[in-house]
Coordinates of C-alpha atoms in Angstrom, one line a residue:
M1 CA 50.4 -39.6 37.1
T2 CA 47.5 -41.4 35.7
T3 CA 45.6 -40.0 32.7
S4 CA 41.9 -40.5 32.6
T5 CA 40.6 -41.9 29.3
T6 CA 36.9 -41.3 30.2
T7 CA 35.3 -39.2 27.5
E8 CA 33.2 -36.3 28.7
P9 CA 29.6 -36.3 27.5
A10 CA 28.7 -33.8 24.8
P11 CA 26.7 -30.8 26.1
A12 CA 23.0 -31.1 25.4
A13 CA 21.7 -28.9 22.6
P14 CA 19.2 -26.2 23.7
L15 CA 15.6 -26.9 23.0
L16 CA 15.2 -23.4 21.4
D17 CA 18.1 -21.5 19.9
L18 CA 17.1 -17.8 20.5
H19 CA 19.8 -16.6 18.1
A20 CA 18.6 -18.7 15.3
L21 CA 15.0 -17.8 16.1
V22 CA 15.7 -14.1 16.0
V23 CA 17.6 -14.4 12.7
A24 CA 14.8 -16.5 11.1
V25 CA 12.1 -14.1 12.2
R26 CA 14.1 -11.2 10.9
R27 CA 14.5 -13.0 7.6
R28 CA 10.7 -13.4 7.4
R29 CA 10.2 -9.7 7.6
R30 CA 8.1 -9.8 4.5
L31 CA 5.5 -11.9 6.4
W32 CA 5.2 -9.7 9.5
S33 CA 5.6 -6.5 7.4
A34 CA 2.7 -7.6 5.2
V35 CA 0.6 -8.5 8.2
A36 CA 1.4 -5.1 9.8
L37 CA 0.4 -3.4 6.6
L38 CA -2.8 -5.4 6.4
G39 CA -3.6 -4.3 10.0
L40 CA -2.9 -0.7 9.0
L41 CA -5.2 -0.9 6.0
A42 CA -7.9 -2.6 8.0
G43 CA -7.8 0.1 10.6
V44 CA -8.0 2.8 8.0
A45 CA -10.9 1.0 6.3
L46 CA -12.7 0.6 9.6
A47 CA -12.4 4.3 10.3
V48 CA -13.6 5.3 6.9
L49 CA -16.3 2.7 6.1
L50 CA -17.6 2.3 9.7
P51 CA -17.6 5.7 11.3
P52 CA -19.0 6.0 14.9
P53 CA -22.7 6.9 15.1
P54 CA -23.8 10.3 16.3
S55 CA -23.5 10.5 20.0
A56 CA -24.0 12.8 23.0
V57 CA -22.6 13.0 26.5
T58 CA -23.7 14.4 29.8
K59 CA -22.4 14.3 33.4
V60 CA -24.5 14.0 36.5
L61 CA -23.3 14.8 40.1
V62 CA -24.8 12.1 42.4
A63 CA -25.0 12.7 46.2
H64 CA -25.3 9.7 48.5
Q65 CA -26.4 9.6 52.1
E66 CA -23.7 7.0 52.8
D67 CA -20.8 9.0 51.2
Q68 CA -17.4 8.2 52.8
P69 CA -14.0 9.6 52.0
N70 CA -12.5 6.1 51.7
D71 CA -15.3 4.8 49.4
T72 CA -13.8 2.5 46.7
G73 CA -16.5 3.4 44.2
T74 CA -19.1 0.9 45.2
L75 CA -21.8 3.6 45.3
I76 CA -21.1 5.0 41.9
R77 CA -21.0 1.5 40.4
T78 CA -24.4 0.9 41.9
D79 CA -25.6 4.0 40.2
V80 CA -24.1 2.8 36.8
A81 CA -26.0 -0.5 37.3
L82 CA -29.2 1.3 38.1
L83 CA -28.8 3.5 35.0
G84 CA -28.8 0.3 32.9
T85 CA -32.2 -0.9 34.1
T86 CA -35.5 -1.0 32.2
R87 CA -37.1 1.3 34.7
I88 CA -34.7 4.2 33.8
A89 CA -34.9 3.4 30.1
A90 CA -38.7 3.2 30.1
E91 CA -39.0 6.5 31.9
A92 CA -36.7 8.2 29.4
L93 CA -38.6 6.7 26.5
R94 CA -41.8 7.9 28.1
T95 CA -40.4 11.4 28.2
L96 CA -39.3 11.2 24.5
N97 CA -42.6 9.7 23.5
S98 CA -40.6 7.0 21.7
P99 CA -42.1 3.6 20.8
D100 CA -38.8 1.8 21.2
K101 CA -38.5 -1.0 23.6
P102 CA -36.5 -0.3 26.8
E103 CA -34.4 -3.5 26.2
D104 CA -33.4 -2.1 22.8
F105 CA -32.8 1.4 24.1
M106 CA -30.5 0.0 26.8
Q107 CA -28.0 -1.1 24.1
E108 CA -27.6 2.4 22.8
Y109 CA -26.3 4.1 26.0
R110 CA -23.9 3.4 28.8
G111 CA -22.8 5.0 32.1
T112 CA -19.3 5.4 33.4
G113 CA -18.3 6.3 36.9
L114 CA -15.6 9.0 36.6
T115 CA -15.3 9.6 40.4
N116 CA -17.2 8.5 43.5
N117 CA -19.9 11.1 42.8
L118 CA -19.6 11.9 39.1
L119 CA -21.5 9.8 36.5
Q120 CA -21.0 10.2 32.8
I121 CA -23.8 9.1 30.4
D122 CA -22.9 8.4 26.7
V123 CA -25.8 8.0 24.2
S124 CA -25.8 7.1 20.5
A125 CA -28.6 7.8 18.1
D126 CA -29.4 8.4 14.4
S127 CA -28.6 12.1 14.6
D128 CA -26.9 14.6 16.9
A129 CA -30.1 16.2 18.0
Q130 CA -31.7 12.9 18.8
A131 CA -28.6 11.9 20.8
V132 CA -28.7 15.1 22.8
A133 CA -32.5 14.7 23.5
R134 CA -31.9 11.1 24.6
A135 CA -29.0 12.1 26.9
K136 CA -31.1 14.8 28.5
A137 CA -34.1 12.4 29.0
L138 CA -31.8 9.8 30.5
A139 CA -30.1 12.3 32.9
D140 CA -33.5 13.7 34.0
A141 CA -34.9 10.2 34.5
F142 CA -31.9 9.1 36.5
V143 CA -31.9 12.3 38.7
A144 CA -35.7 11.9 39.3
D145 CA -35.3 8.2 40.2
H146 CA -32.4 8.9 42.5
V147 CA -34.2 11.8 44.3
R148 CA -37.3 9.6 44.7
R149 CA -35.3 6.8 46.2
M150 CA -33.6 9.2 48.6
R151 CA -36.9 10.7 49.7
E152 CA -38.5 7.3 50.1
A153 CA -35.6 6.2 52.2
A154 CA -35.8 9.3 54.3
E155 CA -39.5 9.0 54.8
A156 CA -39.2 5.3 55.7
E157 CA -36.5 6.1 58.3
A158 CA -38.5 9.0 59.8
K159 CA -41.7 6.8 59.9
A160 CA -39.7 4.1 61.7
L161 CA -38.4 6.6 64.3
L162 CA -41.8 8.2 64.8
D163 CA -43.3 4.7 65.4
Q164 CA -40.7 4.1 68.0
R165 CA -41.6 7.4 69.6
D166 CA -45.3 6.6 69.7
R167 CA -44.6 3.3 71.4
M168 CA -42.5 5.1 74.0
R169 CA -45.3 7.6 74.5
T170 CA -47.8 4.8 75.1
E171 CA -45.5 3.3 77.7
L172 CA -44.9 6.7 79.3
A173 CA -48.7 7.1 79.7
E174 CA -48.8 3.7 81.5
V175 CA -46.0 4.8 83.8
N176 CA -47.7 8.1 84.6
K177 CA -50.9 6.2 85.4
A178 CA -49.0 3.9 87.7
I179 CA -47.4 6.8 89.5
G180 CA -50.8 8.5 90.0
A181 CA -51.0 11.0 92.8
R182 CA -48.7 9.0 95.1
S183 CA -45.8 10.7 96.7
P184 CA -42.3 9.2 97.3
D185 CA -42.5 10.3 101.0
S186 CA -44.7 7.3 102.1
D187 CA -43.4 4.1 103.6
A188 CA -40.1 2.5 102.5
K189 CA -41.5 -0.1 100.1
A190 CA -43.7 2.4 98.3
S191 CA -40.8 4.8 98.2
A192 CA -38.6 2.3 96.3
S193 CA -41.3 1.4 93.8
I194 CA -42.2 5.0 93.1
E195 CA -38.6 6.0 92.6
S196 CA -38.2 3.3 89.9
L197 CA -41.3 4.6 88.2
F198 CA -40.0 8.1 88.2
A199 CA -36.7 7.0 86.8
R200 CA -38.5 5.0 84.0
R201 CA -40.6 8.1 83.2
A202 CA -37.5 10.3 82.9
E203 CA -35.8 7.7 80.6
L204 CA -38.9 7.5 78.4
N205 CA -39.1 11.2 78.1
S206 CA -35.4 11.4 77.0
R207 CA -35.9 8.6 74.4
I208 CA -39.0 10.3 73.0
T209 CA -37.1 13.5 72.6
D210 CA -34.3 11.6 70.9
F211 CA -36.6 9.9 68.4
D212 CA -38.3 13.3 67.6
Q213 CA -34.9 14.8 66.9
R214 CA -33.7 11.9 64.7
A215 CA -36.9 11.9 62.7
A216 CA -36.5 15.7 62.1
E217 CA -32.8 15.2 61.0
A218 CA -33.9 12.4 58.6
R219 CA -36.4 14.8 57.0
T220 CA -33.9 17.7 57.1
G221 CA -31.1 15.7 55.3
T222 CA -33.2 14.8 52.3
P223 CA -33.3 18.3 50.7
R224 CA -29.5 18.4 50.9
L225 CA -29.2 15.1 49.0
V226 CA -31.8 16.3 46.5
A227 CA -30.0 19.6 45.9
G228 CA -26.7 17.8 45.5
T229 CA -27.9 15.4 42.8
Q230 CA -28.0 17.5 39.6
I231 CA -26.8 17.7 36.0
V232 CA -23.4 19.5 36.1
D233 CA -22.5 19.1 32.4
G234 CA -25.5 19.6 30.0
P235 CA -26.0 17.2 27.2
R236 CA -23.9 18.0 24.1
A237 CA -23.1 16.3 20.9
V238 CA -19.7 14.6 20.5
H239 CA -18.0 15.5 17.3
H240 CA -15.8 12.8 15.8
S241 CA -12.7 13.8 13.8
L242 CA -12.2 11.5 10.8
P243 CA -8.5 12.2 10.4
K244 CA -8.0 11.5 14.1
A245 CA -10.0 8.3 13.9
V246 CA -8.0 7.2 10.8
V247 CA -4.7 7.8 12.5
T248 CA -5.8 6.1 15.8
N249 CA -7.2 3.1 14.0
A250 CA -4.2 2.8 11.7
A251 CA -1.8 2.9 14.7
I252 CA -3.8 0.3 16.6
G253 CA -4.2 -1.9 13.5
T254 CA -0.5 -1.6 12.7
A255 CA 0.5 -2.6 16.2
L256 CA -1.8 -5.5 16.3
G257 CA -0.8 -6.7 12.9
L258 CA 2.9 -6.4 13.8
V259 CA 2.4 -8.5 16.9
V260 CA 0.3 -11.1 15.0
G261 CA 2.9 -11.2 12.2
L262 CA 5.8 -11.7 14.6
V263 CA 4.0 -14.4 16.4
L264 CA 3.2 -16.2 13.1
A265 CA 6.8 -15.8 11.9
A266 CA 8.1 -17.2 15.2
V267 CA 5.7 -20.1 15.3
G268 CA 6.3 -20.9 11.6
T269 CA 10.1 -20.8 12.2
V270 CA 9.9 -23.2 15.1
V271 CA 7.5 -25.6 13.3
A272 CA 9.3 -25.5 9.9
D273 CA 12.8 -26.0 11.5
R274 CA 14.6 -24.4 8.5
P275 CA 18.3 -23.7 9.4
V276 CA 19.5 -20.2 8.6
L277 CA 22.8 -19.9 10.4
R278 CA 26.1 -21.0 8.8
R279 CA 26.9 -23.4 11.6
E280 CA 23.5 -25.1 11.4
I281 CA 23.6 -25.6 7.6
A282 CA 27.1 -26.9 7.7
A283 CA 26.3 -29.3 10.6
N284 CA 23.2 -30.6 8.9
L285 CA 24.9 -31.1 5.5
G286 CA 28.2 -32.4 7.0
A287 CA 30.2 -30.0 4.9
S288 CA 31.8 -26.6 5.4
V289 CA 30.6 -23.4 4.0
I290 CA 33.3 -22.3 1.5
A291 CA 31.7 -19.3 -0.1
E292 CA 28.7 -17.0 0.1
A293 CA 26.7 -15.0 -2.4
R294 CA 23.8 -12.6 -2.3
R295 CA 20.7 -13.7 -4.1
P296 CA 20.5 -11.7 -7.4
P297 CA 17.5 -9.3 -7.5
A298 CA 14.6 -10.2 -9.8
R299 CA 14.6 -6.8 -11.7
W300 CA 17.1 -4.3 -10.5
I301 CA 19.8 -3.5 -8.0
R302 CA 20.6 -0.3 -6.2
P303 CA 23.4 1.6 -8.0
W304 CA 25.6 1.9 -4.9
R305 CA 25.5 -1.9 -4.5
R306 CA 26.5 -2.8 -8.0
K307 CA 30.2 -2.5 -7.3
R308 CA 29.9 -4.6 -4.1
A309 CA 27.8 -7.2 -6.0
R310 CA 30.4 -7.5 -8.8
A311 CA 33.2 -7.9 -6.2
E312 CA 31.3 -10.7 -4.4
R313 CA 30.5 -12.4 -7.7
E314 CA 34.2 -12.3 -8.8
R315 CA 35.4 -13.6 -5.4
L316 CA 32.8 -16.5 -5.6
K317 CA 33.9 -17.3 -9.2
V318 CA 37.6 -17.5 -8.3
T319 CA 36.9 -19.6 -5.2
L320 CA 34.8 -22.2 -7.0
A321 CA 37.1 -22.3 -10.0
R322 CA 40.0 -23.1 -7.7
A323 CA 38.0 -25.8 -6.0
V324 CA 37.0 -27.3 -9.4
R325 CA 40.7 -27.3 -10.6
G326 CA 41.8 -29.1 -7.4
A327 CA 39.1 -31.8 -7.7
G328 CA 40.8 -33.3 -10.7
E329 CA 37.5 -34.7 -12.1
G330 CA 34.1 -33.7 -13.0
V331 CA 32.4 -31.5 -10.4
S332 CA 28.7 -30.7 -10.1
L333 CA 26.9 -27.7 -8.6
L334 CA 23.7 -29.0 -6.9
E335 CA 21.2 -26.3 -5.9
L336 CA 18.6 -26.3 -3.2
G337 CA 16.2 -23.4 -3.5
C338 CA 18.3 -21.2 -5.8
A339 CA 18.2 -22.5 -9.4
R340 CA 18.7 -19.1 -11.0
S341 CA 21.7 -18.2 -8.8
T342 CA 23.2 -21.7 -9.4
S343 CA 22.9 -21.2 -13.2
A344 CA 24.6 -17.9 -13.1
I345 CA 27.4 -19.2 -10.9
A346 CA 27.9 -22.2 -13.2
L347 CA 28.2 -20.0 -16.3
D348 CA 30.7 -17.7 -14.5
V349 CA 32.9 -20.6 -13.3
A350 CA 32.8 -22.3 -16.7
A351 CA 33.8 -19.0 -18.4
T352 CA 36.8 -18.8 -16.0
L353 CA 37.8 -22.4 -16.6
A354 CA 37.3 -22.0 -20.4
E355 CA 40.5 -19.9 -20.5
E356 CA 42.5 -23.0 -19.6
G357 CA 40.8 -25.5 -21.8
P358 CA 37.5 -26.7 -23.2
V359 CA 34.6 -26.8 -20.7
V360 CA 31.2 -28.4 -21.1
I361 CA 28.3 -27.7 -18.8
V362 CA 25.9 -30.6 -18.2
D363 CA 22.5 -29.2 -17.5
G364 CA 20.5 -31.3 -15.1
L365 CA 18.2 -28.7 -13.7
P366 CA 14.5 -29.1 -14.1
G367 CA 13.1 -26.3 -16.2
A368 CA 14.8 -23.8 -18.5
H369 CA 17.1 -22.1 -15.9
L370 CA 20.4 -22.6 -17.7
R371 CA 20.9 -20.9 -21.1
A372 CA 24.2 -20.8 -22.9
R373 CA 25.9 -17.5 -23.5
P374 CA 26.8 -16.6 -27.1
D375 CA 30.5 -16.7 -26.4
G376 CA 30.4 -19.0 -23.4
P377 CA 31.0 -22.7 -22.9
T378 CA 28.9 -25.4 -24.4
V379 CA 25.8 -26.4 -22.6
I380 CA 24.4 -29.9 -23.1
S381 CA 21.5 -31.7 -21.5
G382 CA 21.9 -34.5 -19.0
D383 CA 21.0 -37.1 -21.6
A384 CA 24.0 -36.3 -23.7
V385 CA 26.6 -36.6 -20.9
E386 CA 28.3 -39.6 -22.6
T387 CA 29.1 -37.3 -25.6
V388 CA 31.4 -35.1 -23.5
P389 CA 35.0 -35.3 -25.0
H390 CA 37.6 -36.8 -22.7
D391 CA 39.9 -33.8 -22.9
A392 CA 37.1 -31.4 -21.9
R393 CA 36.4 -30.4 -18.3
R394 CA 32.9 -31.3 -17.2
L395 CA 30.8 -29.1 -14.9
G396 CA 27.4 -30.4 -14.0
V397 CA 24.5 -28.5 -12.7
G398 CA 21.7 -30.2 -10.9
S399 CA 19.2 -30.0 -8.1
V400 CA 18.7 -31.8 -4.8
A401 CA 15.2 -30.5 -4.2
P402 CA 12.4 -32.9 -3.3
G403 CA 11.7 -35.2 -6.2
T404 CA 15.4 -35.5 -7.3
A405 CA 16.5 -38.6 -9.1
W406 CA 19.4 -39.4 -6.7
T407 CA 21.0 -42.1 -8.9
D408 CA 21.5 -39.5 -11.7
L409 CA 23.6 -37.2 -9.6
Q410 CA 26.8 -39.2 -10.0
Y411 CA 26.7 -38.7 -13.8
L412 CA 26.9 -34.9 -13.3
G413 CA 30.2 -35.1 -11.5
G414 CA 32.3 -37.3 -9.2
Q415 CA 32.3 -34.5 -6.6
T416 CA 29.9 -31.8 -5.8
V417 CA 29.4 -28.3 -4.4
L418 CA 26.1 -27.7 -2.8
V419 CA 24.5 -24.3 -3.5
V420 CA 22.0 -23.8 -0.8
R421 CA 19.7 -20.9 0.0
A422 CA 19.7 -20.1 3.7
G423 CA 16.4 -20.8 5.3
H424 CA 15.0 -22.8 2.4
G425 CA 15.4 -26.5 3.3
S426 CA 14.4 -28.0 6.5
A427 CA 16.9 -29.8 8.8
A428 CA 15.4 -33.2 7.9
W429 CA 15.8 -32.5 4.2
L430 CA 19.4 -31.4 4.6
H431 CA 20.1 -34.6 6.4
T432 CA 18.4 -36.5 3.5
V433 CA 20.6 -34.7 1.0
A434 CA 23.8 -35.6 2.9
R435 CA 22.7 -39.2 3.3
Q436 CA 21.8 -39.6 -0.4
L437 CA 25.0 -38.1 -1.6
A438 CA 27.0 -40.4 0.7
D439 CA 25.1 -43.4 -0.6
Q440 CA 25.9 -42.4 -4.2
R441 CA 29.6 -42.0 -3.2
V442 CA 29.5 -38.3 -4.3
P443 CA 31.7 -36.4 -1.8
V444 CA 30.8 -32.8 -1.0
I445 CA 33.6 -30.3 -1.5
G446 CA 31.8 -27.6 0.3
V447 CA 28.7 -25.5 0.5
V448 CA 28.0 -22.2 -1.2
L449 CA 25.5 -20.3 0.9
I450 CA 23.1 -18.1 -1.0
D451 CA 21.4 -15.1 0.6
P452 CA 23.0 -15.5 4.1
D453 CA 21.9 -13.3 7.0
P454 CA 24.1 -10.2 7.1
R455 CA 24.2 -10.3 10.9
D456 CA 25.2 -13.9 11.1
R457 CA 28.5 -14.2 13.0
T458 CA 28.6 -18.0 13.3
D459 CA 31.3 -20.1 11.7
G460 CA 30.3 -22.5 8.9
T461 CA 33.6 -24.5 9.0
L462 CA 33.5 -28.1 10.1
W463 CA 37.0 -28.7 11.6
D464 CA 36.3 -32.4 12.0
G465 CA 34.4 -32.8 8.7
Q466 CA 37.2 -33.2 6.1
R467 CA 36.5 -36.9 5.9
T468 CA 33.1 -36.0 4.5
A469 CA 34.7 -34.2 1.5
L470 CA 37.2 -36.9 1.0
R471 CA 34.8 -39.9 1.2
G472 CA 35.5 -42.2 -1.7
H473 CA 39.2 -41.1 -2.0
H474 CA 40.5 -44.7 -2.6
E475 CA 37.9 -45.3 -5.3
R476 CA 38.9 -42.1 -7.1
S477 CA 42.5 -42.9 -6.8
A478 CA 42.0 -46.3 -8.3
R479 CA 40.1 -44.9 -11.3
R480 CA 42.9 -42.3 -11.9
R481 CA 45.6 -45.0 -11.8
R482 CA 43.7 -47.1 -14.3
A483 CA 43.3 -44.1 -16.6
G484 CA 47.0 -43.2 -16.2
R485 CA 46.2 -39.8 -14.5
P486 CA 48.3 -38.5 -11.6
E487 CA 46.8 -37.9 -8.2
P488 CA 45.7 -34.3 -7.6
S489 CA 47.8 -32.4 -5.1
A490 CA 45.8 -29.1 -5.0
R491 CA 44.7 -27.8 -1.6
L492 CA 41.1 -28.7 -0.9
N493 CA 39.2 -27.4 2.1
G494 CA 42.4 -26.5 3.9
A495 CA 44.1 -29.9 3.1
D496 CA 47.6 -29.8 1.5
R497 CA 47.5 -33.4 0.5
P498 CA 44.9 -36.2 0.2
R499 CA 44.0 -37.8 3.5
P500 CA 43.5 -41.6 3.7
E501 CA 39.9 -42.8 3.8
P502 CA 38.9 -44.3 7.2
Q503 CA 38.2 -48.0 7.3
S504 CA 34.5 -47.4 8.2
T505 CA 32.3 -44.4 7.6
P506 CA 31.8 -42.7 11.0
A507 CA 28.3 -42.5 12.2
A508 CA 28.8 -38.9 13.1
S509 CA 29.5 -37.8 9.5
I510 CA 25.9 -38.3 8.5
P511 CA 23.1 -37.6 10.9
D512 CA 21.0 -40.6 11.8
S513 CA 17.8 -38.7 11.8
D514 CA 17.6 -39.2 8.0
Q515 CA 16.8 -42.8 8.2
E516 CA 13.1 -42.0 8.3
A517 CA 13.4 -39.7 5.3
R518 CA 15.1 -42.5 3.3

């Protein structure tokens, strides 16, 4: 049996990780919550500071000659359009004796077709009484215009029918004249001609009667349409409730603000490309997540969470103290976005190690974040690192934030633990940190994740990333042999013994996308 040695291509990474997007948006809840709160306040302020003007409403029943059961609302839409004309507005202003311009008055009212025959008119004014008067004038003007148009249409139709009747009567008179006193009992030729004239006379008499009937029906239908067009709901003022307006505007503002905030958070997350999940941070730094910690609150903590916070703090302290002991040389804690948390962690770890021997903390943090405790280990600045006694354990504290002096990191410790706040650094900057530490021959023991997402279920362990933590093993072994110190045999990142350094640094251990950042 032949074994294939062809390597399968790695699956392509998705263009958009929905899990990471949801987690990042949830972590930015302060942003979309603030935008939603801003929308709520804007809605309340709009309801209080800009109340709706006094308004009135009335309803008019409109009868149409062309009404059909299957009408789609074309007729009532035509009525709404006619209501918004200068002719109706001018007639209403003439009734009110108002000097306003029809064009301006048209902006203060609107019509709405509720059904095929029901028209609602909404009018706004400076007071309720004026709004009611304007609504009544508009309704009366519209009804009068509609009735006039119906009557004009009926009169025009009746006149056209009567004109046709008169033409028929004229032709009938000519036919009667042609017939004269002749009788159809004469010769055969005369008989055929007279019969056609008699038939034509009978047809003309029938059509004249029909035109008379249709003209009468046209005039008879007009009163029905006039009576059917009327005001069915008299003008009345519309009373606005301030509490209801406040609640409605607040709900609408909150919903819009929430949507806008979520969109901004999602867009900002995609554009910023800040890893939040354990697996993403570990992959970008090339080191496993060995511990986690909550970000300490700025002022206070809930009483029911103090016990849990103390347990997490104790577990983190024990884990890092064990890692520092196994390193066998100076170890540094390098922070990214969590200087205060890193300072507290360094003091706790140093206090634990101080029970076994002297410990000196080398402060390389920018700013006054690290302050020595009265009964704690000694804290010195980075300039005095050469004064550390040889028998004292050195614990450096520094930063890998933008602007870091990369060549000074090796003086804080031969190995390092990265303390990274989730969602703080971009993927490009995490690549830069990993590349710069590799160039300085400072291996990364592991990553301490600060403020992780509580719903993150991803694994932050790199099962093929132990070479990253053991980079520079031969150089450290040579330095120990020259100093007469034995090799450390403590377990580190799951390794029971030191692993040999590969002949060449694999390209996969450090992402290539950092070459631009360098």
